[in-house]
Amino acid sequence: MPLSYTQNMEDYHLALAFEGQQTGFYIDVGAGHPVADNVSLWFYERGWKGIVAEPQHSLARLYGSIRPDDLVYQGLIGALTGNADFFHVNHLHGFSTTVQTFAESAKNFGVDYTAIPTTMITLADLCAHHNVSTIDFLKIDVEGAEGDVLAGNDWTVYRPKIIVAEAVSPGKGEPMWESWEPILMDNGYKFRLFDTLNRFYVAEECPDLFERLPSERAPWDAVIHMYEIG
């Protein structure tokens, strides 16, 4: 039985869509820890490579020793290239964000945050800098700023085959996708799966992937979950 590293079987659902594909390329925005709750590790272990974008130094530095074949961008991905405040939530790094109101909400869990000026580039600039051509999947988990990441892409040039984006508000789980889903719909993407946390979209030019990607979340016991073994 396969081992899923993710919070909600995101890696397993993507693996079903790309079953049989031996190599590939991903972009993991808000990559977090290189193992725990990581969507792209499943694919890295199987020979894929990609770009991981993670603004927190304590996490980004781990990739060099654990996943040396990945390209690491330590910074923010957003709607504009420049600088922005990154609100680092102390002790609960998964709540860190560029949206101050969401950082404030982390105080409900007994933690505070620190504003850190951080370099930001657009997704299009990231791809251009690394001469990206084919993107098999794009994963976005940036605690409420997913729309900014999507707004910074050139959809005529850089077209991930599958996009998986966190779609609910940090801590509360309220729907957030209404504000940014039109960007994808207007640029030729079709909604396929909502797993209660993320929404999956497939480029209209990839009907085979659309059919292989489940339209409903797989049974929870289809995989071994990382937290079950420590």
CSV table of C-alpha atoms in Angstrom, one decimal:
chain,number,residue,atom,x,y,z
A,1,MET,CA,0.0,0.0,0.0
A,2,PRO,CA,1.5,3.4,-0.9
A,3,LEU,CA,2.6,5.9,1.7
A,4,SER,CA,1.0,9.4,1.5
A,5,TYR,CA,2.9,12.3,3.0
A,6,THR,CA,0.1,14.8,2.7
A,7,GLN,CA,-2.7,16.2,4.9
A,8,ASN,CA,-5.5,15.1,2.7
A,9,MET,CA,-4.2,12.5,0.1
A,10,GLU,CA,-3.3,15.2,-2.4
A,11,ASP,CA,-0.3,13.3,-3.6
A,12,TYR,CA,-2.3,10.1,-4.1
A,13,HIS,CA,-5.0,11.8,-6.1
A,14,LEU,CA,-2.3,13.4,-8.4
A,15,ALA,CA,-0.6,10.0,-8.7
A,16,LEU,CA,-3.8,8.5,-10.0
A,17,ALA,CA,-3.9,11.1,-12.7
A,18,PHE,CA,-0.3,10.6,-13.7
A,19,GLU,CA,-0.2,6.9,-13.3
A,20,GLY,CA,2.4,5.3,-15.6
A,21,GLN,CA,4.3,8.6,-16.2
A,22,GLN,CA,7.9,7.9,-15.3
A,23,THR,CA,9.2,11.5,-15.1
A,24,GLY,CA,7.7,14.9,-14.7
A,25,PHE,CA,8.1,18.4,-13.5
A,26,TYR,CA,6.2,20.2,-10.7
A,27,ILE,CA,6.1,23.6,-9.1
A,28,ASP,CA,5.3,23.5,-5.4
A,29,VAL,CA,4.4,27.0,-4.1
A,30,GLY,CA,4.3,27.1,-0.3
A,31,ALA,CA,6.1,23.9,-0.2
A,32,GLY,CA,6.7,23.8,3.5
A,33,HIS,CA,8.7,21.0,5.0
A,34,PRO,CA,10.3,18.7,2.4
A,35,VAL,CA,8.7,15.6,3.9
A,36,ALA,CA,5.8,16.3,6.4
A,37,ASP,CA,2.6,17.3,4.7
A,38,ASN,CA,4.4,17.7,1.4
A,39,VAL,CA,2.6,17.2,-1.9
A,40,SER,CA,5.6,16.8,-4.2
A,41,LEU,CA,7.7,14.4,-2.2
A,42,TRP,CA,5.7,11.4,-3.6
A,43,PHE,CA,6.8,12.4,-7.1
A,44,TYR,CA,10.4,13.3,-6.1
A,45,GLU,CA,10.9,9.8,-4.7
A,46,ARG,CA,9.8,8.4,-8.1
A,47,GLY,CA,12.3,10.4,-10.2
A,48,TRP,CA,10.4,13.6,-10.8
A,49,LYS,CA,12.0,17.0,-10.3
A,50,GLY,CA,10.7,20.6,-9.9
A,51,ILE,CA,10.8,24.0,-8.3
A,52,VAL,CA,9.9,24.4,-4.6
A,53,ALA,CA,9.0,27.9,-3.4
A,54,GLU,CA,9.2,28.4,0.4
A,55,PRO,CA,9.8,31.7,2.1
A,56,GLN,CA,10.8,30.3,5.5
A,57,HIS,CA,14.5,29.8,5.8
A,58,SER,CA,14.3,27.1,8.4
A,59,LEU,CA,12.3,25.0,6.0
A,60,ALA,CA,13.8,26.0,2.6
A,61,ARG,CA,17.3,25.1,3.8
A,62,LEU,CA,16.3,21.5,4.4
A,63,TYR,CA,15.7,20.8,0.7
A,64,GLY,CA,19.4,20.9,-0.1
A,65,SER,CA,20.2,17.8,1.9
A,66,ILE,CA,16.9,16.0,1.7
A,67,ARG,CA,15.9,16.7,-1.9
A,68,PRO,CA,19.0,18.0,-3.7
A,69,ASP,CA,17.7,17.6,-7.2
A,70,ASP,CA,14.9,20.2,-6.7
A,71,LEU,CA,15.4,23.8,-7.4
A,72,VAL,CA,14.7,25.9,-4.3
A,73,TYR,CA,13.4,29.5,-4.4
A,74,GLN,CA,13.4,31.0,-0.9
A,75,GLY,CA,10.8,33.8,-1.2
A,76,LEU,CA,7.3,34.7,-2.0
A,77,ILE,CA,5.2,34.1,-5.1
A,78,GLY,CA,2.6,36.8,-5.7
A,79,ALA,CA,0.8,39.1,-8.1
A,80,LEU,CA,3.7,41.4,-8.5
A,81,THR,CA,7.5,41.2,-8.5
A,82,GLY,CA,9.1,43.3,-5.7
A,83,ASN,CA,8.9,43.0,-1.9
A,84,ALA,CA,6.1,42.2,0.5
A,85,ASP,CA,5.6,41.6,4.2
A,86,PHE,CA,5.6,38.0,5.1
A,87,PHE,CA,3.8,37.4,8.4
A,88,HIS,CA,5.7,34.5,10.0
A,89,VAL,CA,3.5,32.8,12.6
A,90,ASN,CA,5.6,31.6,15.5
A,91,HIS,CA,5.7,27.9,16.2
A,92,LEU,CA,2.9,27.2,13.7
A,93,HIS,CA,4.7,27.7,10.4
A,94,GLY,CA,1.8,26.4,8.4
A,95,PHE,CA,-0.2,29.5,9.3
A,96,SER,CA,2.4,31.9,7.9
A,97,THR,CA,1.0,34.1,5.2
A,98,THR,CA,1.1,37.4,3.3
A,99,VAL,CA,-2.4,38.1,4.4
A,100,GLN,CA,-2.2,39.9,7.8
A,101,THR,CA,-5.8,39.2,8.8
A,102,PHE,CA,-5.1,35.4,8.6
A,103,ALA,CA,-1.9,35.8,10.6
A,104,GLU,CA,-4.0,37.7,13.2
A,105,SER,CA,-6.4,34.8,13.4
A,106,ALA,CA,-3.5,32.5,14.5
A,107,LYS,CA,-3.6,34.3,17.8
A,108,ASN,CA,-6.7,32.2,18.5
A,109,PHE,CA,-4.3,29.2,18.8
A,110,GLY,CA,-2.1,31.1,21.4
A,111,VAL,CA,0.7,32.2,19.0
A,112,ASP,CA,1.8,35.5,17.7
A,113,TYR,CA,3.5,36.5,14.4
A,114,THR,CA,6.3,38.6,13.1
A,115,ALA,CA,6.3,40.8,9.9
A,116,ILE,CA,9.3,40.1,7.8
A,117,PRO,CA,10.1,42.0,4.5
A,118,THR,CA,10.6,39.4,1.9
A,119,THR,CA,11.4,39.2,-1.8
A,120,MET,CA,8.4,38.4,-4.0
A,121,ILE,CA,8.2,37.4,-7.7
A,122,THR,CA,5.4,36.4,-9.9
A,123,LEU,CA,4.9,32.8,-11.0
A,124,ALA,CA,5.5,33.9,-14.6
A,125,ASP,CA,8.9,35.5,-13.6
A,126,LEU,CA,9.8,32.3,-11.7
A,127,CYS,CA,9.2,30.2,-14.7
A,128,ALA,CA,11.0,32.5,-17.1
A,129,HIS,CA,14.0,32.7,-14.8
A,130,HIS,CA,14.3,28.9,-14.8
A,131,ASN,CA,13.4,28.4,-18.5
A,132,VAL,CA,10.4,26.3,-17.6
A,133,SER,CA,8.5,24.7,-20.4
A,134,THR,CA,6.3,21.8,-19.4
A,135,ILE,CA,4.6,21.9,-15.9
A,136,ASP,CA,2.9,18.7,-15.0
A,137,PHE,CA,1.3,20.0,-11.8
A,138,LEU,CA,1.3,23.2,-9.9
A,139,LYS,CA,0.5,23.1,-6.2
A,140,ILE,CA,-0.4,26.2,-4.2
A,141,ASP,CA,-0.7,26.4,-0.4
A,142,VAL,CA,-0.1,30.0,0.7
A,143,GLU,CA,-2.7,30.4,3.5
A,144,GLY,CA,-5.3,32.7,1.8
A,145,ALA,CA,-3.1,34.3,-0.9
A,146,GLU,CA,-3.7,31.7,-3.6
A,147,GLY,CA,-5.4,34.3,-5.8
A,148,ASP,CA,-2.3,36.4,-5.8
A,149,VAL,CA,-0.2,33.5,-7.0
A,150,LEU,CA,-2.6,32.8,-9.8
A,151,ALA,CA,-2.9,36.4,-10.8
A,152,GLY,CA,0.9,36.6,-11.4
A,153,ASN,CA,1.0,33.9,-14.1
A,154,ASP,CA,1.0,34.3,-17.9
A,155,TRP,CA,-1.5,31.6,-18.8
A,156,THR,CA,-0.7,31.8,-22.5
A,157,VAL,CA,2.9,30.7,-21.9
A,158,TYR,CA,2.9,28.6,-18.6
A,159,ARG,CA,0.1,26.1,-18.4
A,160,PRO,CA,0.3,23.5,-15.7
A,161,LYS,CA,-1.6,20.4,-16.7
A,162,ILE,CA,-3.1,20.1,-13.2
A,163,ILE,CA,-3.5,22.7,-10.5
A,164,VAL,CA,-4.2,21.9,-6.9
A,165,ALA,CA,-4.8,24.9,-4.7
A,166,GLU,CA,-5.8,25.1,-1.1
A,167,ALA,CA,-9.4,26.5,-1.2
A,168,VAL,CA,-10.5,27.2,2.3
A,169,SER,CA,-9.6,29.8,4.9
A,170,PRO,CA,-6.8,29.1,7.4
A,171,GLY,CA,-8.0,27.8,10.7
A,172,LYS,CA,-11.7,28.1,9.9
A,173,GLY,CA,-12.2,26.1,6.7
A,174,GLU,CA,-14.5,28.6,5.1
A,175,PRO,CA,-14.8,28.6,1.2
A,176,MET,CA,-12.2,30.9,-0.4
A,177,TRP,CA,-12.2,29.9,-4.0
A,178,GLU,CA,-15.0,32.2,-5.3
A,179,SER,CA,-12.5,35.1,-5.6
A,180,TRP,CA,-9.9,33.3,-7.6
A,181,GLU,CA,-11.6,30.4,-9.5
A,182,PRO,CA,-12.7,32.7,-12.3
A,183,ILE,CA,-9.0,33.2,-13.2
A,184,LEU,CA,-8.7,29.5,-14.0
A,185,MET,CA,-12.0,29.2,-15.7
A,186,ASP,CA,-11.3,32.2,-17.9
A,187,ASN,CA,-8.0,30.6,-18.9
A,188,GLY,CA,-9.2,27.2,-20.0
A,189,TYR,CA,-9.2,25.1,-16.8
A,190,LYS,CA,-11.9,22.7,-15.7
A,191,PHE,CA,-12.8,22.0,-12.1
A,192,ARG,CA,-12.5,18.3,-11.2
A,193,LEU,CA,-12.2,17.6,-7.5
A,194,PHE,CA,-12.8,19.2,-4.1
A,195,ASP,CA,-11.3,17.1,-1.4
A,196,THR,CA,-12.7,19.3,1.5
A,197,LEU,CA,-9.4,21.3,1.6
A,198,ASN,CA,-8.1,21.7,-1.9
A,199,ARG,CA,-9.6,22.1,-5.4
A,200,PHE,CA,-8.1,20.4,-8.4
A,201,TYR,CA,-8.3,21.9,-11.9
A,202,VAL,CA,-7.2,20.4,-15.2
A,203,ALA,CA,-6.2,22.2,-18.4
A,204,GLU,CA,-8.7,21.8,-21.1
A,205,GLU,CA,-6.1,20.5,-23.5
A,206,CYS,CA,-5.5,17.5,-21.2
A,207,PRO,CA,-8.7,15.5,-21.3
A,208,ASP,CA,-6.9,12.2,-20.5
A,209,LEU,CA,-5.7,13.6,-17.2
A,210,PHE,CA,-9.2,15.0,-16.4
A,211,GLU,CA,-10.6,11.5,-16.8
A,212,ARG,CA,-7.9,9.8,-14.6
A,213,LEU,CA,-8.1,12.4,-11.8
A,214,PRO,CA,-10.8,11.3,-9.4
A,215,SER,CA,-13.9,13.5,-9.1
A,216,GLU,CA,-14.4,12.4,-5.5
A,217,ARG,CA,-11.8,11.9,-2.7
A,218,ALA,CA,-10.5,8.4,-2.6
A,219,PRO,CA,-11.2,6.2,0.4
A,220,TRP,CA,-9.1,7.2,3.4
A,221,ASP,CA,-7.7,3.7,3.8
A,222,ALA,CA,-6.4,3.6,0.2
A,223,VAL,CA,-3.0,4.7,1.5
A,224,ILE,CA,-0.9,4.5,4.6
A,225,HIS,CA,-0.8,8.0,6.1
A,226,MET,CA,2.5,9.4,7.3
A,227,TYR,CA,1.2,10.3,10.7
A,228,GLU,CA,0.3,6.7,11.3
A,229,ILE,CA,3.9,5.6,11.3
A,230,GLY,CA,5.5,8.7,12.9
